[in-house]
Amino acid sequence: MRATGFERIVVLTGAGISAESGLDTFRDEDGLWSQVDLEDVATPDGYARDPAYVLDFHNKLRAGLRRVDPNPAHAALAELERRHAGEVLVVTQNVDDLHERAGSGNLIHMHGELLKIRCQACGTVRTETGDVTTGSTCAACGQTGRLRPHVVWFHEMPMGMDEINAALARCDLFISIGTSGNVYPAAGFVADVRRAGRAHTVELNLEPSESASLFAERIHGPASDVVPAYVSRLLNGI
Ligand code: APR
């Protein structure tokens, strides 16, 4: 195991880390929110208005996961977790499974996971790789038409926040990768870490995010370049 000069590392990732794997980001020029209205597909009201449309939107995203693979940025974070002598926690806003497939284990999906569905009748959450429709039946309680993606929509509470907040309060290195800094609470994490007063803060992003000025160190470029390079520096004590 390698000493990096840090003890507890928290890494926040957003859609930008998966862009070079071929998944759309949300707010880039050709991003998802330029293709569909997020109010229609990523809110409880949108689901209530037209559940079939929302389920179909998520079915298409879920199917898309089968056509992409982790990129060197995901692999570098998994290597950091394997080789770093201290703790590495990845907090992702992404609902894809690319961190898992790259080998990251200490991982929190604060916006949920596309490959999981939740029954609104009995609360059961289970893995689902195929399509879910309004005619789908819950394997646990047998009710039909009550299944929804286990993802966090706008106006819903993110997941794992107690664990995330505790990790932010005690980390000594906070790295933010591939996120625009537009959506809270994730956009506020760097301010939370600065308030705790003990961590070095680094932004690794294609371009400056909304919160760029809050980071002590900023390295801009494609994630598959800048993330492996930064992890290599950490592991070699540079
Ligand atoms: N390498 C690094 N960064 C990249 C790359 C790349 N190849 N391509 C794009 N980026 C950066 C963009 O510059 C931008 O700052 O990734 C960021 C993507 O921003 P968003 O599309 O806003 O995605 P994200 O920040 O993850 O959105 C947060 O908003 O819509 C909700 O729930 C959704 O989890 C999502 C949340």
PDB file of C-alpha atoms and ligand atoms in Angstrom:
ATOM      1  CA  MET A   1       0.000   0.000   0.000  1.00  0.00           C
ATOM      2  CA  ARG A   2       1.265   3.511  -0.817  1.00  0.00           C
ATOM      3  CA  ALA A   3       1.310   6.540   1.433  1.00  0.00           C
ATOM      4  CA  THR A   4       0.003   9.570  -0.451  1.00  0.00           C
ATOM      5  CA  GLY A   5       0.479  12.152   2.242  1.00  0.00           C
ATOM      6  CA  PHE A   6      -3.284  12.024   2.889  1.00  0.00           C
ATOM      7  CA  GLU A   7      -5.308   9.807   5.218  1.00  0.00           C
ATOM      8  CA  ARG A   8      -8.954  10.112   4.181  1.00  0.00           C
ATOM      9  CA  ILE A   9      -9.803  10.914   0.563  1.00  0.00           C
ATOM     10  CA  VAL A  10     -13.337  11.741  -0.635  1.00  0.00           C
ATOM     11  CA  VAL A  11     -13.930  11.850  -4.391  1.00  0.00           C
ATOM     12  CA  LEU A  12     -17.125  13.397  -5.802  1.00  0.00           C
ATOM     13  CA  THR A  13     -17.916  12.425  -9.378  1.00  0.00           C
ATOM     14  CA  GLY A  14     -20.473  13.670 -11.883  1.00  0.00           C
ATOM     15  CA  ALA A  15     -21.531  12.925 -15.433  1.00  0.00           C
ATOM     16  CA  GLY A  16     -18.258  14.273 -16.853  1.00  0.00           C
ATOM     17  CA  ILE A  17     -16.297  11.249 -15.626  1.00  0.00           C
ATOM     18  CA  SER A  18     -18.534   9.005 -17.772  1.00  0.00           C
ATOM     19  CA  ALA A  19     -18.582  11.287 -20.852  1.00  0.00           C
ATOM     20  CA  GLU A  20     -15.583   9.602 -22.520  1.00  0.00           C
ATOM     21  CA  SER A  21     -17.243   6.245 -21.974  1.00  0.00           C
ATOM     22  CA  GLY A  22     -19.988   7.519 -24.279  1.00  0.00           C
ATOM     23  CA  LEU A  23     -22.701   8.528 -21.802  1.00  0.00           C
ATOM     24  CA  ASP A  24     -24.328  11.936 -22.232  1.00  0.00           C
ATOM     25  CA  THR A  25     -23.778  14.550 -19.572  1.00  0.00           C
ATOM     26  CA  PHE A  26     -26.739  16.693 -18.527  1.00  0.00           C
ATOM     27  CA  ARG A  27     -25.785  20.315 -19.141  1.00  0.00           C
ATOM     28  CA  ASP A  28     -23.190  20.224 -21.882  1.00  0.00           C
ATOM     29  CA  GLU A  29     -24.320  21.594 -25.235  1.00  0.00           C
ATOM     30  CA  ASP A  30     -25.775  18.271 -26.442  1.00  0.00           C
ATOM     31  CA  GLY A  31     -26.521  16.997 -22.958  1.00  0.00           C
ATOM     32  CA  LEU A  32     -29.601  15.084 -21.797  1.00  0.00           C
ATOM     33  CA  TRP A  33     -31.420  18.184 -20.621  1.00  0.00           C
ATOM     34  CA  SER A  34     -31.145  19.631 -24.132  1.00  0.00           C
ATOM     35  CA  GLN A  35     -32.874  16.475 -25.455  1.00  0.00           C
ATOM     36  CA  VAL A  36     -35.765  16.137 -22.984  1.00  0.00           C
ATOM     37  CA  ASP A  37     -37.420  18.404 -20.418  1.00  0.00           C
ATOM     38  CA  LEU A  38     -36.140  17.317 -17.004  1.00  0.00           C
ATOM     39  CA  GLU A  39     -39.504  18.303 -15.497  1.00  0.00           C
ATOM     40  CA  ASP A  40     -41.103  15.550 -17.602  1.00  0.00           C
ATOM     41  CA  VAL A  41     -38.611  12.739 -16.875  1.00  0.00           C
ATOM     42  CA  ALA A  42     -36.744  13.503 -13.630  1.00  0.00           C
ATOM     43  CA  THR A  43     -39.390  14.758 -11.192  1.00  0.00           C
ATOM     44  CA  PRO A  44     -42.120  13.041  -9.121  1.00  0.00           C
ATOM     45  CA  ASP A  45     -44.714  15.252 -10.872  1.00  0.00           C
ATOM     46  CA  GLY A  46     -43.480  14.121 -14.289  1.00  0.00           C
ATOM     47  CA  TYR A  47     -43.789  10.501 -13.194  1.00  0.00           C
ATOM     48  CA  ALA A  48     -47.274  11.080 -11.794  1.00  0.00           C
ATOM     49  CA  ARG A  49     -48.341  12.774 -15.055  1.00  0.00           C
ATOM     50  CA  ASP A  50     -47.049  10.058 -17.378  1.00  0.00           C
ATOM     51  CA  PRO A  51     -45.406   7.050 -15.675  1.00  0.00           C
ATOM     52  CA  ALA A  52     -45.083   5.125 -18.958  1.00  0.00           C
ATOM     53  CA  TYR A  53     -43.064   7.959 -20.530  1.00  0.00           C
ATOM     54  CA  VAL A  54     -40.765   8.262 -17.495  1.00  0.00           C
ATOM     55  CA  LEU A  55     -40.253   4.500 -17.255  1.00  0.00           C
ATOM     56  CA  ASP A  56     -39.467   4.352 -20.979  1.00  0.00           C
ATOM     57  CA  PHE A  57     -36.927   7.194 -20.643  1.00  0.00           C
ATOM     58  CA  HIS A  58     -35.140   5.284 -17.869  1.00  0.00           C
ATOM     59  CA  ASN A  59     -35.405   2.005 -19.801  1.00  0.00           C
ATOM     60  CA  LYS A  60     -33.506   3.643 -22.677  1.00  0.00           C
ATOM     61  CA  LEU A  61     -30.801   4.986 -20.324  1.00  0.00           C
ATOM     62  CA  ARG A  62     -30.532   1.555 -18.653  1.00  0.00           C
ATOM     63  CA  ALA A  63     -30.174  -0.186 -22.027  1.00  0.00           C
ATOM     64  CA  GLY A  64     -27.447   2.312 -22.926  1.00  0.00           C
ATOM     65  CA  LEU A  65     -25.309   1.081 -20.037  1.00  0.00           C
ATOM     66  CA  ARG A  66     -24.846  -2.217 -21.836  1.00  0.00           C
ATOM     67  CA  ARG A  67     -23.124  -0.393 -24.718  1.00  0.00           C
ATOM     68  CA  VAL A  68     -20.463   1.453 -22.680  1.00  0.00           C
ATOM     69  CA  ASP A  69     -17.449   0.572 -20.561  1.00  0.00           C
ATOM     70  CA  PRO A  70     -15.489   2.286 -17.781  1.00  0.00           C
ATOM     71  CA  ASN A  71     -12.745   4.634 -18.995  1.00  0.00           C
ATOM     72  CA  PRO A  72      -9.222   5.255 -17.553  1.00  0.00           C
ATOM     73  CA  ALA A  73     -10.638   7.787 -15.072  1.00  0.00           C
ATOM     74  CA  HIS A  74     -12.892   5.174 -13.447  1.00  0.00           C
ATOM     75  CA  ALA A  75      -9.980   2.712 -13.467  1.00  0.00           C
ATOM     76  CA  ALA A  76      -7.648   5.234 -11.819  1.00  0.00           C
ATOM     77  CA  LEU A  77     -10.072   5.779  -8.920  1.00  0.00           C
ATOM     78  CA  ALA A  78     -10.361   2.013  -8.403  1.00  0.00           C
ATOM     79  CA  GLU A  79      -6.544   1.780  -8.394  1.00  0.00           C
ATOM     80  CA  LEU A  80      -6.366   4.607  -5.852  1.00  0.00           C
ATOM     81  CA  GLU A  81      -8.755   2.698  -3.562  1.00  0.00           C
ATOM     82  CA  ARG A  82      -6.683  -0.481  -3.956  1.00  0.00           C
ATOM     83  CA  ARG A  83      -3.244   1.080  -3.431  1.00  0.00           C
ATOM     84  CA  HIS A  84      -3.820   4.036  -1.096  1.00  0.00           C
ATOM     85  CA  ALA A  85      -2.814   3.240   2.485  1.00  0.00           C
ATOM     86  CA  GLY A  86      -5.753   5.224   3.912  1.00  0.00           C
ATOM     87  CA  GLU A  87      -9.473   5.505   3.106  1.00  0.00           C
ATOM     88  CA  VAL A  88     -10.920   6.361  -0.314  1.00  0.00           C
ATOM     89  CA  LEU A  89     -14.667   7.024  -0.627  1.00  0.00           C
ATOM     90  CA  VAL A  90     -16.212   7.728  -4.023  1.00  0.00           C
ATOM     91  CA  VAL A  91     -19.471   9.700  -3.818  1.00  0.00           C
ATOM     92  CA  THR A  92     -21.061   9.677  -7.237  1.00  0.00           C
ATOM     93  CA  GLN A  93     -23.984  11.664  -8.588  1.00  0.00           C
ATOM     94  CA  ASN A  94     -24.031   9.230 -11.499  1.00  0.00           C
ATOM     95  CA  VAL A  95     -26.625   6.491 -11.792  1.00  0.00           C
ATOM     96  CA  ASP A  96     -24.465   4.381 -14.116  1.00  0.00           C
ATOM     97  CA  ASP A  97     -22.490   1.330 -12.934  1.00  0.00           C
ATOM     98  CA  LEU A  98     -19.111   2.313 -14.384  1.00  0.00           C
ATOM     99  CA  HIS A  99     -17.365   2.871 -11.029  1.00  0.00           C
ATOM    100  CA  GLU A 100     -18.397  -0.624  -9.887  1.00  0.00           C
ATOM    101  CA  ARG A 101     -17.336  -2.206 -13.145  1.00  0.00           C
ATOM    102  CA  ALA A 102     -13.958  -0.447 -12.883  1.00  0.00           C
ATOM    103  CA  GLY A 103     -13.478  -1.971  -9.405  1.00  0.00           C
ATOM    104  CA  SER A 104     -14.436   0.800  -6.963  1.00  0.00           C
ATOM    105  CA  GLY A 105     -15.997  -0.756  -3.837  1.00  0.00           C
ATOM    106  CA  ASN A 106     -16.264   2.047  -1.282  1.00  0.00           C
ATOM    107  CA  LEU A 107     -18.918   3.905  -3.252  1.00  0.00           C
ATOM    108  CA  ILE A 108     -22.108   5.844  -2.532  1.00  0.00           C
ATOM    109  CA  HIS A 109     -24.627   6.558  -5.297  1.00  0.00           C
ATOM    110  CA  MET A 110     -26.206   9.712  -3.857  1.00  0.00           C
ATOM    111  CA  HIS A 111     -28.628   9.944  -6.808  1.00  0.00           C
ATOM    112  CA  GLY A 112     -29.442   6.235  -6.862  1.00  0.00           C
ATOM    113  CA  GLU A 113     -28.761   3.622  -9.532  1.00  0.00           C
ATOM    114  CA  LEU A 114     -30.318   2.976 -12.952  1.00  0.00           C
ATOM    115  CA  LEU A 115     -29.810  -0.778 -12.495  1.00  0.00           C
ATOM    116  CA  LYS A 116     -32.087  -0.831  -9.447  1.00  0.00           C
ATOM    117  CA  ILE A 117     -35.863  -0.479  -9.206  1.00  0.00           C
ATOM    118  CA  ARG A 118     -38.061   0.228  -6.180  1.00  0.00           C
ATOM    119  CA  CYS A 119     -41.603  -0.887  -5.450  1.00  0.00           C
ATOM    120  CA  GLN A 120     -43.706   2.028  -4.196  1.00  0.00           C
ATOM    121  CA  ALA A 121     -46.101  -0.404  -2.549  1.00  0.00           C
ATOM    122  CA  CYS A 122     -43.716  -2.483  -0.408  1.00  0.00           C
ATOM    123  CA  GLY A 123     -40.434  -0.537  -0.665  1.00  0.00           C
ATOM    124  CA  THR A 124     -38.457  -3.501  -2.020  1.00  0.00           C
ATOM    125  CA  VAL A 125     -35.372  -2.443  -4.020  1.00  0.00           C
ATOM    126  CA  ARG A 126     -33.881  -4.955  -6.435  1.00  0.00           C
ATOM    127  CA  THR A 127     -31.512  -5.109  -9.379  1.00  0.00           C
ATOM    128  CA  GLU A 128     -33.104  -4.730 -12.812  1.00  0.00           C
ATOM    129  CA  THR A 129     -31.144  -4.842 -16.082  1.00  0.00           C
ATOM    130  CA  GLY A 130     -34.151  -4.895 -18.395  1.00  0.00           C
ATOM    131  CA  ASP A 131     -37.217  -2.760 -19.011  1.00  0.00           C
ATOM    132  CA  VAL A 132     -39.830  -1.751 -16.441  1.00  0.00           C
ATOM    133  CA  THR A 133     -43.347  -0.785 -17.577  1.00  0.00           C
ATOM    134  CA  THR A 134     -46.603   0.187 -15.944  1.00  0.00           C
ATOM    135  CA  GLY A 135     -47.599  -3.466 -16.376  1.00  0.00           C
ATOM    136  CA  SER A 136     -44.570  -4.788 -14.460  1.00  0.00           C
ATOM    137  CA  THR A 137     -45.292  -6.709 -11.252  1.00  0.00           C
ATOM    138  CA  CYS A 138     -43.291  -6.503  -8.032  1.00  0.00           C
ATOM    139  CA  ALA A 139     -41.644  -9.896  -7.357  1.00  0.00           C
ATOM    140  CA  ALA A 140     -41.890  -9.273  -3.619  1.00  0.00           C
ATOM    141  CA  CYS A 141     -45.483  -8.109  -3.068  1.00  0.00           C
ATOM    142  CA  GLY A 142     -47.101  -8.990  -6.390  1.00  0.00           C
ATOM    143  CA  GLN A 143     -48.526  -5.542  -6.983  1.00  0.00           C
ATOM    144  CA  THR A 144     -48.590  -4.296 -10.577  1.00  0.00           C
ATOM    145  CA  GLY A 145     -47.777  -0.806 -11.823  1.00  0.00           C
ATOM    146  CA  ARG A 146     -45.984   0.310  -8.645  1.00  0.00           C
ATOM    147  CA  LEU A 147     -42.341  -0.087  -9.776  1.00  0.00           C
ATOM    148  CA  ARG A 148     -40.126   2.992 -10.398  1.00  0.00           C
ATOM    149  CA  PRO A 149     -36.413   3.550 -11.025  1.00  0.00           C
ATOM    150  CA  HIS A 150     -34.395   3.618  -7.765  1.00  0.00           C
ATOM    151  CA  VAL A 151     -32.957   7.011  -8.735  1.00  0.00           C
ATOM    152  CA  VAL A 152     -33.264  10.400  -7.029  1.00  0.00           C
ATOM    153  CA  TRP A 153     -35.314  12.888  -9.033  1.00  0.00           C
ATOM    154  CA  PHE A 154     -35.364  16.636  -8.505  1.00  0.00           C
ATOM    155  CA  HIS A 155     -37.213  17.644  -5.287  1.00  0.00           C
ATOM    156  CA  GLU A 156     -36.327  14.256  -3.760  1.00  0.00           C
ATOM    157  CA  MET A 157     -33.822  13.585  -0.973  1.00  0.00           C
ATOM    158  CA  PRO A 158     -30.386  12.315  -2.096  1.00  0.00           C
ATOM    159  CA  MET A 159     -29.255   9.010  -0.596  1.00  0.00           C
ATOM    160  CA  GLY A 160     -26.476   8.335   1.930  1.00  0.00           C
ATOM    161  CA  MET A 161     -26.222  11.917   3.115  1.00  0.00           C
ATOM    162  CA  ASP A 162     -25.417  11.090   6.766  1.00  0.00           C
ATOM    163  CA  GLU A 163     -22.447   8.966   5.702  1.00  0.00           C
ATOM    164  CA  ILE A 164     -21.411  11.517   3.077  1.00  0.00           C
ATOM    165  CA  ASN A 165     -21.529  14.452   5.495  1.00  0.00           C
ATOM    166  CA  ALA A 166     -19.488  12.521   8.072  1.00  0.00           C
ATOM    167  CA  ALA A 167     -16.873  11.679   5.426  1.00  0.00           C
ATOM    168  CA  LEU A 168     -16.697  15.300   4.214  1.00  0.00           C
ATOM    169  CA  ALA A 169     -16.194  16.536   7.788  1.00  0.00           C
ATOM    170  CA  ARG A 170     -13.182  14.271   8.409  1.00  0.00           C
ATOM    171  CA  CYS A 171     -11.464  14.049   5.019  1.00  0.00           C
ATOM    172  CA  ASP A 172      -8.082  15.633   4.349  1.00  0.00           C
ATOM    173  CA  LEU A 173      -8.342  15.479   0.553  1.00  0.00           C
ATOM    174  CA  PHE A 174     -11.502  16.303  -1.448  1.00  0.00           C
ATOM    175  CA  ILE A 175     -11.403  15.707  -5.191  1.00  0.00           C
ATOM    176  CA  SER A 176     -14.286  16.764  -7.474  1.00  0.00           C
ATOM    177  CA  ILE A 177     -14.382  15.200 -10.943  1.00  0.00           C
ATOM    178  CA  GLY A 178     -16.673  15.879 -13.928  1.00  0.00           C
ATOM    179  CA  THR A 179     -19.421  17.892 -12.270  1.00  0.00           C
ATOM    180  CA  SER A 180     -20.711  21.349 -13.182  1.00  0.00           C
ATOM    181  CA  GLY A 181     -21.441  22.431  -9.616  1.00  0.00           C
ATOM    182  CA  ASN A 182     -25.041  23.259 -10.516  1.00  0.00           C
ATOM    183  CA  VAL A 183     -27.013  20.828  -8.336  1.00  0.00           C
ATOM    184  CA  TYR A 184     -27.121  20.811  -4.538  1.00  0.00           C
ATOM    185  CA  PRO A 185     -26.269  19.284  -2.122  1.00  0.00           C
ATOM    186  CA  ALA A 186     -23.292  17.953  -4.165  1.00  0.00           C
ATOM    187  CA  ALA A 187     -22.438  21.449  -5.418  1.00  0.00           C
ATOM    188  CA  GLY A 188     -22.059  22.543  -1.796  1.00  0.00           C
ATOM    189  CA  PHE A 189     -19.644  19.779  -0.738  1.00  0.00           C
ATOM    190  CA  VAL A 190     -16.501  21.814  -1.440  1.00  0.00           C
ATOM    191  CA  ALA A 191     -17.811  24.643   0.779  1.00  0.00           C
ATOM    192  CA  ASP A 192     -18.617  22.092   3.510  1.00  0.00           C
ATOM    193  CA  VAL A 193     -15.066  20.721   3.315  1.00  0.00           C
ATOM    194  CA  ARG A 194     -13.557  24.204   3.422  1.00  0.00           C
ATOM    195  CA  ARG A 195     -15.632  24.999   6.514  1.00  0.00           C
ATOM    196  CA  ALA A 196     -14.244  21.876   8.219  1.00  0.00           C
ATOM    197  CA  GLY A 197     -10.874  23.503   7.539  1.00  0.00           C
ATOM    198  CA  ARG A 198      -8.591  20.449   7.219  1.00  0.00           C
ATOM    199  CA  ALA A 199      -8.665  19.291   3.601  1.00  0.00           C
ATOM    200  CA  HIS A 200      -6.881  20.085   0.377  1.00  0.00           C
ATOM    201  CA  THR A 201      -9.460  20.590  -2.386  1.00  0.00           C
ATOM    202  CA  VAL A 202      -8.927  19.699  -6.055  1.00  0.00           C
ATOM    203  CA  GLU A 203     -11.167  20.099  -9.107  1.00  0.00           C
ATOM    204  CA  LEU A 204     -10.454  17.791 -12.054  1.00  0.00           C
ATOM    205  CA  ASN A 205     -12.871  18.870 -14.793  1.00  0.00           C
ATOM    206  CA  LEU A 206     -12.971  19.541 -18.533  1.00  0.00           C
ATOM    207  CA  GLU A 207     -13.494  23.218 -17.796  1.00  0.00           C
ATOM    208  CA  PRO A 208     -13.951  25.390 -14.692  1.00  0.00           C
ATOM    209  CA  SER A 209     -17.184  24.470 -12.867  1.00  0.00           C
ATOM    210  CA  GLU A 210     -19.525  26.934 -11.148  1.00  0.00           C
ATOM    211  CA  SER A 211     -17.579  26.289  -7.925  1.00  0.00           C
ATOM    212  CA  ALA A 212     -14.067  26.327  -9.458  1.00  0.00           C
ATOM    213  CA  SER A 213     -12.941  29.340  -7.414  1.00  0.00           C
ATOM    214  CA  LEU A 214     -13.560  27.404  -4.179  1.00  0.00           C
ATOM    215  CA  PHE A 215     -10.929  24.762  -4.977  1.00  0.00           C
ATOM    216  CA  ALA A 216      -7.320  25.189  -3.840  1.00  0.00           C
ATOM    217  CA  GLU A 217      -6.122  23.294  -6.919  1.00  0.00           C
ATOM    218  CA  ARG A 218      -7.781  23.085 -10.348  1.00  0.00           C
ATOM    219  CA  ILE A 219      -6.620  20.869 -13.218  1.00  0.00           C
ATOM    220  CA  HIS A 220      -8.709  21.110 -16.374  1.00  0.00           C
ATOM    221  CA  GLY A 221      -8.833  18.594 -19.184  1.00  0.00           C
ATOM    222  CA  PRO A 222     -10.586  15.351 -20.159  1.00  0.00           C
ATOM    223  CA  ALA A 223     -11.106  13.052 -17.153  1.00  0.00           C
ATOM    224  CA  SER A 224      -9.419  10.100 -18.844  1.00  0.00           C
ATOM    225  CA  ASP A 225      -6.242  12.221 -18.988  1.00  0.00           C
ATOM    226  CA  VAL A 226      -6.263  14.339 -15.823  1.00  0.00           C
ATOM    227  CA  VAL A 227      -7.596  11.734 -13.362  1.00  0.00           C
ATOM    228  CA  PRO A 228      -5.004   8.994 -14.034  1.00  0.00           C
ATOM    229  CA  ALA A 229      -2.261  11.658 -13.996  1.00  0.00           C
ATOM    230  CA  TYR A 230      -3.438  13.042 -10.651  1.00  0.00           C
ATOM    231  CA  VAL A 231      -3.842   9.571  -9.089  1.00  0.00           C
ATOM    232  CA  SER A 232      -0.329   8.685 -10.273  1.00  0.00           C
ATOM    233  CA  ARG A 233       1.012  11.841  -8.583  1.00  0.00           C
ATOM    234  CA  LEU A 234      -0.824  10.889  -5.370  1.00  0.00           C
ATOM    235  CA  LEU A 235       0.467   7.315  -5.345  1.00  0.00           C
ATOM    236  CA  ASN A 236       4.018   8.385  -6.134  1.00  0.00           C
ATOM    237  CA  GLY A 237       4.019  11.113  -3.530  1.00  0.00           C
ATOM    238  CA  ILE A 238       4.738  13.828  -6.078  1.00  0.00           C
TER     239      ILE A 238
HETATM  240  N1  APR B   1     -13.880  15.068 -18.669  1.00  0.00           N
HETATM  241  C1  APR B   1     -14.065  15.813 -17.546  1.00  0.00           C
HETATM  242  N2  APR B   1     -15.146  16.613 -17.342  1.00  0.00           N
HETATM  243  C2  APR B   1     -16.065  16.636 -18.323  1.00  0.00           C
HETATM  244  C3  APR B   1     -15.942  15.888 -19.526  1.00  0.00           C
HETATM  245  C4  APR B   1     -14.792  15.075 -19.669  1.00  0.00           C
HETATM  246  N3  APR B   1     -14.581  14.329 -20.763  1.00  0.00           N
HETATM  247  N4  APR B   1     -17.024  16.157 -20.309  1.00  0.00           N
HETATM  248  C5  APR B   1     -17.790  17.021 -19.621  1.00  0.00           C
HETATM  249  N5  APR B   1     -17.216  17.325 -18.435  1.00  0.00           N
HETATM  250  C6  APR B   1     -17.708  18.213 -17.379  1.00  0.00           C
HETATM  251  C7  APR B   1     -18.460  19.421 -17.906  1.00  0.00           C
HETATM  252  O1  APR B   1     -17.552  20.491 -18.153  1.00  0.00           O
HETATM  253  C8  APR B   1     -19.388  19.735 -16.731  1.00  0.00           C
HETATM  254  O2  APR B   1     -18.731  20.580 -15.792  1.00  0.00           O
HETATM  255  O3  APR B   1     -18.638  17.488 -16.617  1.00  0.00           O
HETATM  256  C9  APR B   1     -19.621  18.371 -16.086  1.00  0.00           C
HETATM  257  C10 APR B   1     -20.993  17.804 -16.373  1.00  0.00           C
HETATM  258  O4  APR B   1     -21.929  18.640 -15.767  1.00  0.00           O
HETATM  259  P1  APR B   1     -23.464  18.195 -15.758  1.00  0.00           P
HETATM  260  O5  APR B   1     -23.864  17.777 -17.119  1.00  0.00           O
HETATM  261  O6  APR B   1     -24.223  19.296 -15.073  1.00  0.00           O
HETATM  262  O7  APR B   1     -23.505  16.874 -14.865  1.00  0.00           O
HETATM  263  P2  APR B   1     -23.484  16.777 -13.282  1.00  0.00           P
HETATM  264  O8  APR B   1     -22.669  17.873 -12.688  1.00  0.00           O
HETATM  265  O9  APR B   1     -23.092  15.381 -12.944  1.00  0.00           O
HETATM  266  O10 APR B   1     -25.033  16.995 -12.899  1.00  0.00           O
HETATM  267  C11 APR B   1     -25.367  16.846 -11.530  1.00  0.00           C
HETATM  268  O11 APR B   1     -27.699  17.108 -12.097  1.00  0.00           O
HETATM  269  O12 APR B   1     -29.368  16.665 -13.594  1.00  0.00           O
HETATM  270  C12 APR B   1     -28.864  16.318 -12.360  1.00  0.00           C
HETATM  271  O13 APR B   1     -29.106  14.261 -11.306  1.00  0.00           O
HETATM  272  C13 APR B   1     -28.433  14.874 -12.343  1.00  0.00           C
HETATM  273  O14 APR B   1     -26.560  13.868 -11.209  1.00  0.00           O
HETATM  274  C14 APR B   1     -26.944  14.929 -12.081  1.00  0.00           C
HETATM  275  C15 APR B   1     -26.760  16.274 -11.428  1.00  0.00           C
END
